[in-house]
């Protein structure tokens, strides 16, 4: 599953822009992950601070 | 709640759209999902002085500093200098976005637009298939606003376009992953915007120093998404700081994703117009997008007023917006995209050769096209692929 390290996330929304299934939503300082997430990992690559990780 | 036009997003694009449409007599509601407009910043804050002043008279407090020009460093450390009045692009003013964005929102409010902060759009309302408003959450409470026309100015994480059927998802090669520190350091050049090239500094991107006055600067970098990995932008920025500004004191941290896809196929559909980052209207070469978003906002606001008055908010009624933004700056970003596609492939050796070749040339009086022609004359083999763009 996709995990968000809330202590690292700087809530910039870059991940939301690349998500092919529209599964991410940035709400102020809170990144929401919906059930639409296919764990493709694109968002983890774009994250400037490495706050996202797909864990088995 | 009912109105003529809903603007989703209170950045420079949204505020200019709301201001323009409200000035033309429309009943406008602008939604901003954050509780504070303009904060947190996700920007290096550079704009062309000339282009901003053509659009409006800036308030003094919007401007952090004014620079004389741009200095561009090759990977080997050699540099060239371009003067502000010639280099164009994102050089001239370094803004204070927190104050600037709020100032533009206040202008929209003064023009008559209603602004709802901490109000997030959750989806589009439809009646018989046609868009008729926005559903949202206002300070956590459900809210429905009815309007025949929506402007999506909701940034790099745009949802309005996707809800309306415009695919604005960015491919990794079409977005730069960026990290920036606000740095205080005695070695900062207060008079010049600096750009640092090199694949070990910022692969398929560049690092920058945008001075904000009194030895303070936005120092950051962007790397092409397809060459990024988790946390890479921040890792490279720390490395860059260590080598270039080892004594710099970091007083703020900024990160973000910057669209660099070139013009999207369509920024309109029935009942919806997209402006700014939501429509990928950033310049793919520089990454600058503030003024394009504002210009798009102005055009969209004008077209909104016409469309509402004429009672045609379908695609045909909004086509004028599409035509005008493409004519205004769409052509420029399409050209920049072709340059970007070429430059991201250059090796450090190529970049050293290009910058080095200008060492004996007087480029202080040249504009960017002029400099490109000189570069082409001096490096025909390397730049052959850009022949049709330069000559």
PDB file of N, CA and C in Angstrom, chain A residues 10-14 16-20 22 24-28 42 44-50, chain B residues 33-35 42 118 120 156-157 159 162 169-170 172 177-178 225 228-231 234 253 255-256:
ATOM      1  N   UNK A  10       5.847  17.829   2.654  1.00  0.00           N
ATOM      2  CA  UNK A  10       5.806  19.299   2.685  1.00  0.00           C
ATOM      3  C   UNK A  10       4.574  19.806   1.930  1.00  0.00           C
ATOM      4  N   UNK A  11       3.616  18.893   1.697  1.00  0.00           N
ATOM      5  CA  UNK A  11       2.325  19.216   1.075  1.00  0.00           C
ATOM      6  C   UNK A  11       2.418  20.168  -0.115  1.00  0.00           C
ATOM      7  N   UNK A  12       3.192  19.748  -1.134  1.00  0.00           N
ATOM      8  CA  UNK A  12       3.349  20.588  -2.329  1.00  0.00           C
ATOM      9  C   UNK A  12       2.387  20.202  -3.449  1.00  0.00           C
ATOM     10  N   UNK A  13       1.905  18.949  -3.424  1.00  0.00           N
ATOM     11  CA  UNK A  13       0.921  18.544  -4.433  1.00  0.00           C
ATOM     12  C   UNK A  13       1.507  18.022  -5.732  1.00  0.00           C
ATOM     13  N   UNK A  14       2.843  17.909  -5.819  1.00  0.00           N
ATOM     14  CA  UNK A  14       3.450  17.364  -7.046  1.00  0.00           C
ATOM     15  C   UNK A  14       2.923  15.956  -7.310  1.00  0.00           C
ATOM     16  N   UNK A  16       0.052  14.730  -6.539  1.00  0.00           N
ATOM     17  CA  UNK A  16      -1.337  14.776  -7.015  1.00  0.00           C
ATOM     18  C   UNK A  16      -1.361  14.989  -8.531  1.00  0.00           C
ATOM     19  N   UNK A  17      -0.438  15.844  -9.006  1.00  0.00           N
ATOM     20  CA  UNK A  17      -0.376  16.175 -10.428  1.00  0.00           C
ATOM     21  C   UNK A  17      -0.013  15.006 -11.320  1.00  0.00           C
ATOM     22  N   UNK A  18       0.764  14.040 -10.799  1.00  0.00           N
ATOM     23  CA  UNK A  18       1.188  12.917 -11.647  1.00  0.00           C
ATOM     24  C   UNK A  18       0.336  11.663 -11.446  1.00  0.00           C
ATOM     25  N   UNK A  19      -0.574  11.663 -10.475  1.00  0.00           N
ATOM     26  CA  UNK A  19      -1.332  10.436 -10.178  1.00  0.00           C
ATOM     27  C   UNK A  19      -2.288  10.092 -11.320  1.00  0.00           C
ATOM     28  N   UNK A  20      -2.064   8.936 -11.968  1.00  0.00           N
ATOM     29  CA  UNK A  20      -2.882   8.603 -13.138  1.00  0.00           C
ATOM     30  C   UNK A  20      -4.317   8.197 -12.794  1.00  0.00           C
ATOM     31  N   UNK A  22      -6.045   9.684 -10.169  1.00  0.00           N
ATOM     32  CA  UNK A  22      -6.699  10.751  -9.402  1.00  0.00           C
ATOM     33  C   UNK A  22      -6.977  10.304  -7.960  1.00  0.00           C
ATOM     34  N   UNK A  24      -5.034  10.804  -5.312  1.00  0.00           N
ATOM     35  CA  UNK A  24      -4.463  11.643  -4.256  1.00  0.00           C
ATOM     36  C   UNK A  24      -5.170  12.991  -4.220  1.00  0.00           C
ATOM     37  N   UNK A  25      -5.276  13.532  -3.028  1.00  0.00           N
ATOM     38  CA  UNK A  25      -5.887  14.854  -2.858  1.00  0.00           C
ATOM     39  C   UNK A  25      -5.146  15.559  -1.739  1.00  0.00           C
ATOM     40  N   UNK A  26      -4.759  16.805  -2.006  1.00  0.00           N
ATOM     41  CA  UNK A  26      -4.046  17.574  -0.997  1.00  0.00           C
ATOM     42  C   UNK A  26      -5.021  18.504  -0.295  1.00  0.00           C
ATOM     43  N   UNK A  27      -5.174  18.317   1.000  1.00  0.00           N
ATOM     44  CA  UNK A  27      -6.069  19.155   1.784  1.00  0.00           C
ATOM     45  C   UNK A  27      -5.217  19.912   2.791  1.00  0.00           C
ATOM     46  N   UNK A  28      -4.887  21.153   2.441  1.00  0.00           N
ATOM     47  CA  UNK A  28      -3.952  21.938   3.251  1.00  0.00           C
ATOM     48  C   UNK A  28      -2.687  21.128   3.505  1.00  0.00           C
ATOM     49  N   UNK A  42       4.400   6.138  -9.161  1.00  0.00           N
ATOM     50  CA  UNK A  42       4.848   7.360  -9.840  1.00  0.00           C
ATOM     51  C   UNK A  42       5.008   8.513  -8.853  1.00  0.00           C
ATOM     52  N   UNK A  44       5.814   8.418  -5.781  1.00  0.00           N
ATOM     53  CA  UNK A  44       6.987   8.292  -4.910  1.00  0.00           C
ATOM     54  C   UNK A  44       8.220   8.864  -5.605  1.00  0.00           C
ATOM     55  N   UNK A  45       8.272   8.700  -6.946  1.00  0.00           N
ATOM     56  CA  UNK A  45       9.434   9.182  -7.706  1.00  0.00           C
ATOM     57  C   UNK A  45       9.474  10.707  -7.769  1.00  0.00           C
ATOM     58  N   UNK A  46       8.320  11.337  -7.898  1.00  0.00           N
ATOM     59  CA  UNK A  46       8.307  12.796  -8.081  1.00  0.00           C
ATOM     60  C   UNK A  46       8.470  13.531  -6.757  1.00  0.00           C
ATOM     61  N   UNK A  47       8.185  12.872  -5.644  1.00  0.00           N
ATOM     62  CA  UNK A  47       8.181  13.564  -4.340  1.00  0.00           C
ATOM     63  C   UNK A  47       9.559  14.160  -4.037  1.00  0.00           C
ATOM     64  N   UNK A  48       9.646  15.504  -3.924  1.00  0.00           N
ATOM     65  CA  UNK A  48      10.951  16.141  -3.715  1.00  0.00           C
ATOM     66  C   UNK A  48      11.608  15.759  -2.395  1.00  0.00           C
ATOM     67  N   UNK A  49      10.808  15.326  -1.418  1.00  0.00           N
ATOM     68  CA  UNK A  49      11.378  15.032  -0.102  1.00  0.00           C
ATOM     69  C   UNK A  49      11.324  13.547   0.261  1.00  0.00           C
ATOM     70  N   UNK A  50      10.777  12.713  -0.620  1.00  0.00           N
ATOM     71  CA  UNK A  50      10.750  11.279  -0.337  1.00  0.00           C
ATOM     72  C   UNK A  50       9.778  10.879   0.759  1.00  0.00           C
TER      73      UNK A  50
ATOM     74  N   UNK B  33      -8.905  26.545  -1.211  1.00  0.00           N
ATOM     75  CA  UNK B  33      -9.001  25.454  -0.239  1.00  0.00           C
ATOM     76  C   UNK B  33      -8.151  25.682   1.005  1.00  0.00           C
ATOM     77  N   UNK B  34      -7.119  26.499   0.861  1.00  0.00           N
ATOM     78  CA  UNK B  34      -6.304  26.768   2.043  1.00  0.00           C
ATOM     79  C   UNK B  34      -6.960  27.834   2.913  1.00  0.00           C
ATOM     80  N   UNK B  35      -6.528  27.888   4.156  1.00  0.00           N
ATOM     81  CA  UNK B  35      -7.113  28.932   4.992  1.00  0.00           C
ATOM     82  C   UNK B  35      -6.420  30.280   4.803  1.00  0.00           C
ATOM     83  N   UNK B  42       4.975  28.033  -3.144  1.00  0.00           N
ATOM     84  CA  UNK B  42       5.554  26.911  -3.900  1.00  0.00           C
ATOM     85  C   UNK B  42       6.183  27.466  -5.163  1.00  0.00           C
ATOM     86  N   UNK B 118     -10.607  28.373   2.953  1.00  0.00           N
ATOM     87  CA  UNK B 118     -10.774  27.047   3.577  1.00  0.00           C
ATOM     88  C   UNK B 118     -12.007  26.359   2.995  1.00  0.00           C
ATOM     89  N   UNK B 120     -13.056  23.854  -0.149  1.00  0.00           N
ATOM     90  CA  UNK B 120     -12.465  22.946  -1.111  1.00  0.00           C
ATOM     91  C   UNK B 120     -13.531  22.399  -2.047  1.00  0.00           C
ATOM     92  N   UNK B 156      -1.110  22.825  -9.913  1.00  0.00           N
ATOM     93  CA  UNK B 156      -0.476  21.609 -10.405  1.00  0.00           C
ATOM     94  C   UNK B 156      -1.294  20.372 -10.008  1.00  0.00           C
ATOM     95  N   UNK B 157      -2.037  20.475  -8.903  1.00  0.00           N
ATOM     96  CA  UNK B 157      -2.834  19.324  -8.456  1.00  0.00           C
ATOM     97  C   UNK B 157      -4.289  19.438  -8.929  1.00  0.00           C
ATOM     98  N   UNK B 159      -7.958  19.413 -10.194  1.00  0.00           N
ATOM     99  CA  UNK B 159      -8.977  18.372 -10.267  1.00  0.00           C
ATOM    100  C   UNK B 159     -10.114  18.787 -11.195  1.00  0.00           C
ATOM    101  N   UNK B 162      -9.899  17.383 -14.678  1.00  0.00           N
ATOM    102  CA  UNK B 162     -10.126  15.935 -14.726  1.00  0.00           C
ATOM    103  C   UNK B 162     -11.594  15.590 -14.480  1.00  0.00           C
ATOM    104  N   UNK B 169      -3.387  15.057 -16.196  1.00  0.00           N
ATOM    105  CA  UNK B 169      -2.358  14.291 -15.484  1.00  0.00           C
ATOM    106  C   UNK B 169      -0.999  14.508 -16.152  1.00  0.00           C
ATOM    107  N   UNK B 170       0.009  14.804 -15.347  1.00  0.00           N
ATOM    108  CA  UNK B 170       1.346  15.082 -15.884  1.00  0.00           C
ATOM    109  C   UNK B 170       2.187  13.806 -15.936  1.00  0.00           C
ATOM    110  N   UNK B 172       5.785  11.925 -15.975  1.00  0.00           N
ATOM    111  CA  UNK B 172       6.973  12.280 -15.187  1.00  0.00           C
ATOM    112  C   UNK B 172       7.948  13.161 -15.963  1.00  0.00           C
ATOM    113  N   UNK B 177      10.533  18.236 -10.473  1.00  0.00           N
ATOM    114  CA  UNK B 177      10.450  18.078  -9.025  1.00  0.00           C
ATOM    115  C   UNK B 177      11.412  19.093  -8.402  1.00  0.00           C
ATOM    116  N   UNK B 178      10.879  20.005  -7.576  1.00  0.00           N
ATOM    117  CA  UNK B 178      11.672  21.148  -7.132  1.00  0.00           C
ATOM    118  C   UNK B 178      11.776  21.233  -5.611  1.00  0.00           C
ATOM    119  N   UNK B 225      11.143  15.081 -13.782  1.00  0.00           N
ATOM    120  CA  UNK B 225      10.504  14.003 -13.028  1.00  0.00           C
ATOM    121  C   UNK B 225      10.969  12.616 -13.432  1.00  0.00           C
ATOM    122  N   UNK B 228      13.991  11.722 -11.624  1.00  0.00           N
ATOM    123  CA  UNK B 228      13.892  11.867 -10.174  1.00  0.00           C
ATOM    124  C   UNK B 228      13.700  10.505  -9.504  1.00  0.00           C
ATOM    125  N   UNK B 229      14.049  10.427  -8.234  1.00  0.00           N
ATOM    126  CA  UNK B 229      13.691   9.281  -7.403  1.00  0.00           C
ATOM    127  C   UNK B 229      13.285   9.832  -6.048  1.00  0.00           C
ATOM    128  N   UNK B 230      12.719   9.015  -5.179  1.00  0.00           N
ATOM    129  CA  UNK B 230      12.179   9.574  -3.935  1.00  0.00           C
ATOM    130  C   UNK B 230      13.181  10.457  -3.182  1.00  0.00           C
ATOM    131  N   UNK B 231      12.799  11.704  -2.943  1.00  0.00           N
ATOM    132  CA  UNK B 231      13.620  12.608  -2.154  1.00  0.00           C
ATOM    133  C   UNK B 231      14.825  13.184  -2.874  1.00  0.00           C
ATOM    134  N   UNK B 234      15.482  17.193  -2.907  1.00  0.00           N
ATOM    135  CA  UNK B 234      15.980  17.718  -1.631  1.00  0.00           C
ATOM    136  C   UNK B 234      17.422  17.277  -1.382  1.00  0.00           C
ATOM    137  N   UNK B 253      11.715  26.608   3.962  1.00  0.00           N
ATOM    138  CA  UNK B 253      11.849  25.501   3.020  1.00  0.00           C
ATOM    139  C   UNK B 253      10.604  25.474   2.138  1.00  0.00           C
ATOM    140  N   UNK B 255       8.886  23.352  -1.376  1.00  0.00           N
ATOM    141  CA  UNK B 255       8.998  22.304  -2.394  1.00  0.00           C
ATOM    142  C   UNK B 255       7.816  22.408  -3.352  1.00  0.00           C
ATOM    143  N   UNK B 256       7.921  21.732  -4.495  1.00  0.00           N
ATOM    144  CA  UNK B 256       6.806  21.806  -5.430  1.00  0.00           C
ATOM    145  C   UNK B 256       7.056  21.061  -6.722  1.00  0.00           C
TER     146      UNK B 256
END
